């Protein structure tokens, strides 16, 4: 049986935007921009989502260039990826305000293990 982690990882690996954008706009695809992003994203999902549990879906907007735009993990900068999730990213060091808020909330909920068993977070952008 395919796990939730495997589904997310497969989806993320296949992300590609080929549409037209207005002048001075570009697409951030962290999985193409930095090979380490694929590695840490897979470590994260295999650590917290390697099962088939049902979860509530929390939807945010526009992934940040200092959070998911670097780590590949929504609302997670490199500082929280390491300090809260135990996954170190060598090639980048970022700080994102929304990540601080989210991980304060996640910690108050019981920590990443408890939170991610019950919730899946991702972002939409238009």
PDB file of C-alpha atoms in Angstrom:
ATOM      1  CA  UNK A   1       0.000   0.000   0.000  1.00  0.00           C
ATOM      2  CA  UNK A   2       1.297   3.449  -0.932  1.00  0.00           C
ATOM      3  CA  UNK A   3       1.765   5.692   2.110  1.00  0.00           C
ATOM      4  CA  UNK A   4       0.669   9.289   2.468  1.00  0.00           C
ATOM      5  CA  UNK A   5       4.380  10.255   2.436  1.00  0.00           C
ATOM      6  CA  UNK A   6       4.950   8.467  -0.864  1.00  0.00           C
ATOM      7  CA  UNK A   7       1.970  10.241  -2.440  1.00  0.00           C
ATOM      8  CA  UNK A   8       3.209  13.687  -1.355  1.00  0.00           C
ATOM      9  CA  UNK A   9       6.796  12.967  -2.416  1.00  0.00           C
ATOM     10  CA  UNK A  10       5.667  11.712  -5.835  1.00  0.00           C
ATOM     11  CA  UNK A  11       3.469  14.793  -6.321  1.00  0.00           C
ATOM     12  CA  UNK A  12       6.269  17.176  -5.300  1.00  0.00           C
ATOM     13  CA  UNK A  13       8.789  15.498  -7.610  1.00  0.00           C
ATOM     14  CA  UNK A  14       6.427  15.970 -10.571  1.00  0.00           C
ATOM     15  CA  UNK A  15       5.699  19.672 -10.028  1.00  0.00           C
ATOM     16  CA  UNK A  16       6.339  21.721 -13.132  1.00  0.00           C
ATOM     17  CA  UNK A  17       4.829  24.981 -14.356  1.00  0.00           C
ATOM     18  CA  UNK A  18       4.945  25.682 -18.069  1.00  0.00           C
ATOM     19  CA  UNK A  19       2.421  28.518 -18.358  1.00  0.00           C
ATOM     20  CA  UNK A  20       3.127  32.135 -19.206  1.00  0.00           C
ATOM     21  CA  UNK A  21       3.802  34.675 -16.490  1.00  0.00           C
ATOM     22  CA  UNK A  22       3.694  38.471 -16.493  1.00  0.00           C
ATOM     23  CA  UNK A  23       6.983  40.311 -16.878  1.00  0.00           C
ATOM     24  CA  UNK A  24       9.121  40.276 -13.720  1.00  0.00           C
ATOM     25  CA  UNK A  25       7.307  37.224 -12.299  1.00  0.00           C
ATOM     26  CA  UNK A  26       8.807  33.777 -11.916  1.00  0.00           C
ATOM     27  CA  UNK A  27       7.944  30.452 -10.355  1.00  0.00           C
ATOM     28  CA  UNK A  28       9.829  29.207  -7.328  1.00  0.00           C
ATOM     29  CA  UNK A  29      10.226  25.449  -7.512  1.00  0.00           C
ATOM     30  CA  UNK A  30      12.563  24.468  -4.694  1.00  0.00           C
ATOM     31  CA  UNK A  31      12.790  20.900  -5.981  1.00  0.00           C
ATOM     32  CA  UNK A  32      14.453  22.114  -9.182  1.00  0.00           C
ATOM     33  CA  UNK A  33      16.484  24.928  -7.627  1.00  0.00           C
ATOM     34  CA  UNK A  34      18.387  22.895  -5.016  1.00  0.00           C
ATOM     35  CA  UNK A  35      18.924  19.107  -5.039  1.00  0.00           C
ATOM     36  CA  UNK A  36      19.170  19.042  -1.221  1.00  0.00           C
ATOM     37  CA  UNK A  37      15.586  20.288  -1.012  1.00  0.00           C
ATOM     38  CA  UNK A  38      14.357  16.980  -2.454  1.00  0.00           C
ATOM     39  CA  UNK A  39      16.381  15.120   0.163  1.00  0.00           C
ATOM     40  CA  UNK A  40      15.115  17.062   3.201  1.00  0.00           C
ATOM     41  CA  UNK A  41      11.523  17.125   1.907  1.00  0.00           C
ATOM     42  CA  UNK A  42      11.592  13.335   1.588  1.00  0.00           C
ATOM     43  CA  UNK A  43      13.122  12.975   5.066  1.00  0.00           C
ATOM     44  CA  UNK A  44      10.364  15.152   6.515  1.00  0.00           C
ATOM     45  CA  UNK A  45       7.469  13.301   4.876  1.00  0.00           C
ATOM     46  CA  UNK A  46       8.936   9.879   5.590  1.00  0.00           C
ATOM     47  CA  UNK A  47       9.395  10.885   9.244  1.00  0.00           C
ATOM     48  CA  UNK A  48       5.906  12.295   9.859  1.00  0.00           C
ATOM     49  CA  UNK A  49       3.635  10.870   7.142  1.00  0.00           C
ATOM     50  CA  UNK A  50       4.872   7.330   6.507  1.00  0.00           C
ATOM     51  CA  UNK A  51       1.399   5.873   7.115  1.00  0.00           C
ATOM     52  CA  UNK A  52      -2.164   6.063   5.815  1.00  0.00           C
ATOM     53  CA  UNK A  53      -3.826   7.979   8.645  1.00  0.00           C
ATOM     54  CA  UNK A  54      -6.636  10.393   7.818  1.00  0.00           C
ATOM     55  CA  UNK A  55      -5.721  13.990   8.551  1.00  0.00           C
ATOM     56  CA  UNK A  56      -7.312  17.409   8.570  1.00  0.00           C
ATOM     57  CA  UNK A  57      -6.022  19.661   5.776  1.00  0.00           C
ATOM     58  CA  UNK A  58      -4.799  23.162   6.648  1.00  0.00           C
ATOM     59  CA  UNK A  59      -4.449  25.374   3.588  1.00  0.00           C
ATOM     60  CA  UNK A  60      -2.190  28.405   3.497  1.00  0.00           C
ATOM     61  CA  UNK A  61      -1.296  30.768   0.668  1.00  0.00           C
ATOM     62  CA  UNK A  62       1.783  31.522  -1.420  1.00  0.00           C
ATOM     63  CA  UNK A  63       4.756  29.487  -0.204  1.00  0.00           C
ATOM     64  CA  UNK A  64       7.503  31.710   1.174  1.00  0.00           C
ATOM     65  CA  UNK A  65      10.887  32.064  -0.477  1.00  0.00           C
ATOM     66  CA  UNK A  66      12.445  31.635   2.989  1.00  0.00           C
ATOM     67  CA  UNK A  67      10.294  28.687   4.082  1.00  0.00           C
ATOM     68  CA  UNK A  68       8.857  26.108   1.707  1.00  0.00           C
ATOM     69  CA  UNK A  69      10.631  27.850  -1.182  1.00  0.00           C
ATOM     70  CA  UNK A  70      13.881  26.576   0.327  1.00  0.00           C
ATOM     71  CA  UNK A  71      12.988  23.510   2.415  1.00  0.00           C
ATOM     72  CA  UNK A  72      10.155  22.112   0.316  1.00  0.00           C
ATOM     73  CA  UNK A  73       8.145  21.756   3.539  1.00  0.00           C
ATOM     74  CA  UNK A  74       5.206  24.171   3.932  1.00  0.00           C
ATOM     75  CA  UNK A  75       5.573  26.826   6.650  1.00  0.00           C
ATOM     76  CA  UNK A  76       8.965  25.428   7.636  1.00  0.00           C
ATOM     77  CA  UNK A  77      12.214  27.370   7.391  1.00  0.00           C
ATOM     78  CA  UNK A  78      15.605  25.712   7.802  1.00  0.00           C
ATOM     79  CA  UNK A  79      15.799  26.748  11.470  1.00  0.00           C
ATOM     80  CA  UNK A  80      12.542  24.972  12.426  1.00  0.00           C
ATOM     81  CA  UNK A  81      13.281  22.063  10.088  1.00  0.00           C
ATOM     82  CA  UNK A  82      16.308  21.379  12.279  1.00  0.00           C
ATOM     83  CA  UNK A  83      15.258  22.579  15.751  1.00  0.00           C
ATOM     84  CA  UNK A  84      11.717  21.159  15.732  1.00  0.00           C
ATOM     85  CA  UNK A  85      11.974  18.287  13.233  1.00  0.00           C
ATOM     86  CA  UNK A  86      15.615  17.201  13.595  1.00  0.00           C
ATOM     87  CA  UNK A  87      16.363  17.502   9.863  1.00  0.00           C
ATOM     88  CA  UNK A  88      19.420  19.594   8.986  1.00  0.00           C
ATOM     89  CA  UNK A  89      19.759  21.393   5.679  1.00  0.00           C
ATOM     90  CA  UNK A  90      23.399  22.095   4.867  1.00  0.00           C
ATOM     91  CA  UNK A  91      23.065  24.262   1.762  1.00  0.00           C
ATOM     92  CA  UNK A  92      20.779  26.980   3.105  1.00  0.00           C
ATOM     93  CA  UNK A  93      20.001  28.807   6.344  1.00  0.00           C
ATOM     94  CA  UNK A  94      16.707  30.695   6.469  1.00  0.00           C
ATOM     95  CA  UNK A  95      14.378  32.374   8.921  1.00  0.00           C
ATOM     96  CA  UNK A  96      10.676  32.847   8.143  1.00  0.00           C
ATOM     97  CA  UNK A  97       8.219  34.615  10.475  1.00  0.00           C
ATOM     98  CA  UNK A  98       5.298  32.328   9.538  1.00  0.00           C
ATOM     99  CA  UNK A  99       7.447  29.315  10.441  1.00  0.00           C
ATOM    100  CA  UNK A 100       8.032  30.742  13.925  1.00  0.00           C
ATOM    101  CA  UNK A 101       4.281  31.191  14.417  1.00  0.00           C
ATOM    102  CA  UNK A 102       3.430  27.738  13.031  1.00  0.00           C
ATOM    103  CA  UNK A 103       5.988  25.878  15.125  1.00  0.00           C
ATOM    104  CA  UNK A 104       4.970  27.769  18.288  1.00  0.00           C
ATOM    105  CA  UNK A 105       1.427  26.549  17.570  1.00  0.00           C
ATOM    106  CA  UNK A 106       2.636  23.018  16.711  1.00  0.00           C
ATOM    107  CA  UNK A 107       4.608  22.869  19.960  1.00  0.00           C
ATOM    108  CA  UNK A 108       1.590  24.076  21.969  1.00  0.00           C
ATOM    109  CA  UNK A 109      -0.460  21.321  20.299  1.00  0.00           C
ATOM    110  CA  UNK A 110       1.954  18.655  21.516  1.00  0.00           C
ATOM    111  CA  UNK A 111       4.895  18.852  19.128  1.00  0.00           C
ATOM    112  CA  UNK A 112       5.511  17.773  15.543  1.00  0.00           C
ATOM    113  CA  UNK A 113       4.899  14.035  16.117  1.00  0.00           C
ATOM    114  CA  UNK A 114       1.432  14.658  17.558  1.00  0.00           C
ATOM    115  CA  UNK A 115       0.509  17.496  15.218  1.00  0.00           C
ATOM    116  CA  UNK A 116       1.528  15.888  11.935  1.00  0.00           C
ATOM    117  CA  UNK A 117      -0.332  12.669  12.776  1.00  0.00           C
ATOM    118  CA  UNK A 118      -3.523  14.713  12.717  1.00  0.00           C
ATOM    119  CA  UNK A 119      -2.863  17.521  10.223  1.00  0.00           C
ATOM    120  CA  UNK A 120      -1.443  18.044   6.750  1.00  0.00           C
ATOM    121  CA  UNK A 121      -0.428  21.585   5.799  1.00  0.00           C
ATOM    122  CA  UNK A 122       0.195  22.906   2.321  1.00  0.00           C
ATOM    123  CA  UNK A 123      -0.148  26.130   0.365  1.00  0.00           C
ATOM    124  CA  UNK A 124      -2.090  27.295  -2.624  1.00  0.00           C
ATOM    125  CA  UNK A 125      -0.950  29.975  -4.948  1.00  0.00           C
ATOM    126  CA  UNK A 126      -2.620  31.486  -7.907  1.00  0.00           C
TER     127      UNK A 126
END
